[in-house]
PDB file of C-alpha atoms in Angstrom:
ATOM      1  CA  MET A   1      -7.046 -22.189  55.543  1.00 40.00           C
ATOM      2  CA  THR A   2      -7.551 -18.891  53.340  1.00 39.00           C
ATOM      3  CA  TYR A   3      -7.870 -18.955  49.554  1.00 40.00           C
ATOM      4  CA  VAL A   4      -7.202 -15.889  47.614  1.00 37.00           C
ATOM      5  CA  GLU A   5      -8.417 -15.432  44.086  1.00 39.00           C
ATOM      6  CA  SER A   6      -6.083 -13.664  41.890  1.00 34.00           C
ATOM      7  CA  GLU A   7      -7.217 -12.260  38.517  1.00 40.00           C
ATOM      8  CA  GLN A   8      -4.448 -12.120  35.857  1.00 39.00           C
ATOM      9  CA  LEU A   9      -4.394 -10.660  32.588  1.00 42.00           C
ATOM     10  CA  ILE A  10      -3.884 -13.268  29.845  1.00 41.00           C
ATOM     11  CA  GLN A  11      -1.674 -11.994  27.060  1.00 49.00           C
ATOM     12  CA  SER A  12      -2.841 -13.508  23.659  1.00 48.00           C
ATOM     13  CA  THR A  13      -0.707 -14.247  20.708  1.00 68.00           C
ATOM     14  CA  GLY A  14      -2.490 -13.134  17.510  1.00 78.00           C
ATOM     15  CA  ILE A  15      -1.404 -14.459  14.246  1.00 80.00           C
ATOM     16  CA  GLY A  16      -2.246 -14.564  10.543  1.00 82.00           C
ATOM     17  CA  ALA A  17      -3.838 -11.238   9.770  1.00 84.00           C
ATOM     18  CA  GLU A  18      -3.074  -9.732   6.401  1.00 86.00           C
ATOM     19  CA  ALA A  19      -4.258  -6.617   4.592  1.00 86.00           C
ATOM     20  CA  ILE A  20      -3.496  -4.604   1.501  1.00 87.00           C
ATOM     21  CA  SER A  21      -3.530  -0.930   0.808  1.00 87.00           C
ATOM     22  CA  VAL A  22      -5.596   0.932  -1.821  1.00 86.00           C
ATOM     23  CA  ILE A  23      -4.028   4.303  -2.999  1.00 87.00           C
ATOM     24  CA  ASP A  24      -5.942   7.198  -4.709  1.00 86.00           C
ATOM     25  CA  ASP A  25      -4.888   9.298  -7.654  1.00 87.00           C
ATOM     26  CA  TYR A  26      -3.604  12.027  -5.098  1.00 87.00           C
ATOM     27  CA  GLY A  27      -0.990   9.550  -3.460  1.00 87.00           C
ATOM     28  CA  GLN A  28      -3.040   9.148  -0.323  1.00 88.00           C
ATOM     29  CA  LEU A  29      -4.342   5.840   1.294  1.00 85.00           C
ATOM     30  CA  GLN A  30      -7.903   5.454   0.257  1.00 86.00           C
ATOM     31  CA  SER A  31      -8.477   2.366   2.486  1.00 85.00           C
ATOM     32  CA  VAL A  32      -6.783  -0.634   4.045  1.00 85.00           C
ATOM     33  CA  LYS A  33      -8.645  -3.930   2.899  1.00 85.00           C
ATOM     34  CA  VAL A  34      -8.281  -6.894   5.436  1.00 85.00           C
ATOM     35  CA  ILE A  35      -7.763 -10.034   3.305  1.00 86.00           C
ATOM     36  CA  SER A  36      -7.308 -12.485   6.227  1.00 85.00           C
ATOM     37  CA  GLY A  37      -8.441 -11.632   9.911  1.00 82.00           C
ATOM     38  CA  GLY A  38      -6.216 -14.137  11.504  1.00 81.00           C
ATOM     39  CA  SER A  39      -6.872 -15.358  14.966  1.00 80.00           C
ATOM     40  CA  GLY A  40      -5.987 -14.834  18.706  1.00 79.00           C
ATOM     41  CA  TYR A  41      -6.129 -11.098  18.777  1.00 77.00           C
ATOM     42  CA  THR A  42      -7.969  -9.479  21.704  1.00 75.00           C
ATOM     43  CA  SER A  43      -9.399  -6.170  22.565  1.00 73.00           C
ATOM     44  CA  GLN A  44      -6.790  -5.880  25.532  1.00 73.00           C
ATOM     45  CA  PHE A  45      -3.984  -6.425  23.184  1.00 71.00           C
ATOM     46  CA  THR A  46      -4.987  -5.005  19.838  1.00 75.00           C
ATOM     47  CA  PRO A  47      -2.632  -5.662  17.022  1.00 81.00           C
ATOM     48  CA  LYS A  48      -0.293  -3.096  15.825  1.00 80.00           C
ATOM     49  CA  VAL A  49      -0.743  -1.752  12.310  1.00 85.00           C
ATOM     50  CA  THR A  50       2.098  -0.216  10.315  1.00 85.00           C
ATOM     51  CA  ILE A  51       1.967   1.249   6.843  1.00 86.00           C
ATOM     52  CA  ASP A  52       5.560   0.521   5.407  1.00 85.00           C
ATOM     53  CA  GLY A  53       6.960   1.570   2.090  1.00 84.00           C
ATOM     54  CA  GLY A  54       5.414   2.890  -1.059  1.00 83.00           C
ATOM     55  CA  ASN A  55       7.371   6.183  -1.042  1.00 86.00           C
ATOM     56  CA  GLY A  56       4.834   7.939   1.164  1.00 86.00           C
ATOM     57  CA  SER A  57       4.627   8.840   4.729  1.00 85.00           C
ATOM     58  CA  GLY A  58       2.176   9.824   7.428  1.00 87.00           C
ATOM     59  CA  GLY A  59      -0.345   7.052   6.928  1.00 86.00           C
ATOM     60  CA  THR A  60      -1.747   5.502  10.178  1.00 85.00           C
ATOM     61  CA  ALA A  61      -4.404   2.923  10.796  1.00 83.00           C
ATOM     62  CA  LEU A  62      -6.078   1.050  13.907  1.00 79.00           C
ATOM     63  CA  ALA A  63      -7.257  -2.508  13.698  1.00 80.00           C
ATOM     64  CA  LEU A  64     -10.565  -3.620  15.172  1.00 72.00           C
ATOM     65  CA  ILE A  65     -10.518  -7.037  16.441  1.00 67.00           C
ATOM     66  CA  GLY A  66     -12.379 -10.231  16.774  1.00 59.00           C
ATOM     67  CA  GLY A  67      -9.937 -11.661  14.438  1.00 60.00           C
ATOM     68  CA  VAL A  68      -8.839  -8.498  12.499  1.00 70.00           C
ATOM     69  CA  LYS A  69     -12.332  -7.626  11.054  1.00 70.00           C
ATOM     70  CA  SER A  70     -11.463  -4.219   9.803  1.00 74.00           C
ATOM     71  CA  ILE A  71      -8.828  -1.587   9.917  1.00 80.00           C
ATOM     72  CA  THR A  72      -9.734   2.128  10.145  1.00 80.00           C
ATOM     73  CA  LEU A  73      -7.629   4.394   8.341  1.00 83.00           C
ATOM     74  CA  LEU A  74      -6.758   7.242  10.641  1.00 84.00           C
ATOM     75  CA  ASP A  75      -4.532   9.491   8.337  1.00 86.00           C
ATOM     76  CA  PRO A  76      -4.302   8.837   4.586  1.00 85.00           C
ATOM     77  CA  GLY A  77      -0.628  10.275   4.493  1.00 88.00           C
ATOM     78  CA  GLN A  78       0.829  11.435   1.299  1.00 87.00           C
ATOM     79  CA  GLY A  79       3.123  10.521  -1.531  1.00 89.00           C
ATOM     80  CA  TYR A  80       2.071   7.074  -1.978  1.00 86.00           C
ATOM     81  CA  GLN A  81       2.260   5.269  -5.246  1.00 84.00           C
ATOM     82  CA  SER A  82      -0.272   2.924  -6.584  1.00 84.00           C
ATOM     83  CA  THR A  83       2.493   1.180  -8.700  1.00 85.00           C
ATOM     84  CA  ASN A  84       4.339   0.604  -5.456  1.00 84.00           C
ATOM     85  CA  PRO A  85       1.868   0.689  -2.554  1.00 83.00           C
ATOM     86  CA  PRO A  86       3.024   0.261   1.014  1.00 85.00           C
ATOM     87  CA  LYS A  87       3.004  -2.911   2.674  1.00 84.00           C
ATOM     88  CA  ILE A  88       0.534  -3.172   5.446  1.00 85.00           C
ATOM     89  CA  VAL A  89       2.060  -4.957   8.437  1.00 82.00           C
ATOM     90  CA  ILE A  90      -0.025  -6.241  11.320  1.00 79.00           C
ATOM     91  CA  GLU A  91       1.754  -7.449  14.364  1.00 79.00           C
ATOM     92  CA  ASP A  92       0.878  -8.977  17.654  1.00 69.00           C
ATOM     93  CA  PRO A  93       1.337  -6.380  20.235  1.00 68.00           C
ATOM     94  CA  ILE A  94       3.024  -8.708  22.608  1.00 63.00           C
ATOM     95  CA  ASN A  95       5.354 -10.764  20.337  1.00 64.00           C
ATOM     96  CA  GLY A  96       5.719  -8.496  17.532  1.00 58.00           C
ATOM     97  CA  VAL A  97       4.983 -11.131  15.025  1.00 53.00           C
TER      98      VAL A  97
END
């Protein structure tokens, strides 16, 4: 009898990460601050970070995982308002939640 080992990629289901945006006087994202790292995120399936609303555009960010410990701002975008800052949405890359 022959046994074959098979390596399978286990898809994680991250949940619970939350962040807020900080806008400068020029309408650009100054930073994204993680307020809850959540759990279940992995380096193989990093969470998707979306910058949504705030009347601006072009802002992009990348989550560093182990829970979401930090979010690196890739592009500050422009036209955001500190009185109506954009919502930071962190989604599981598999389930989109």
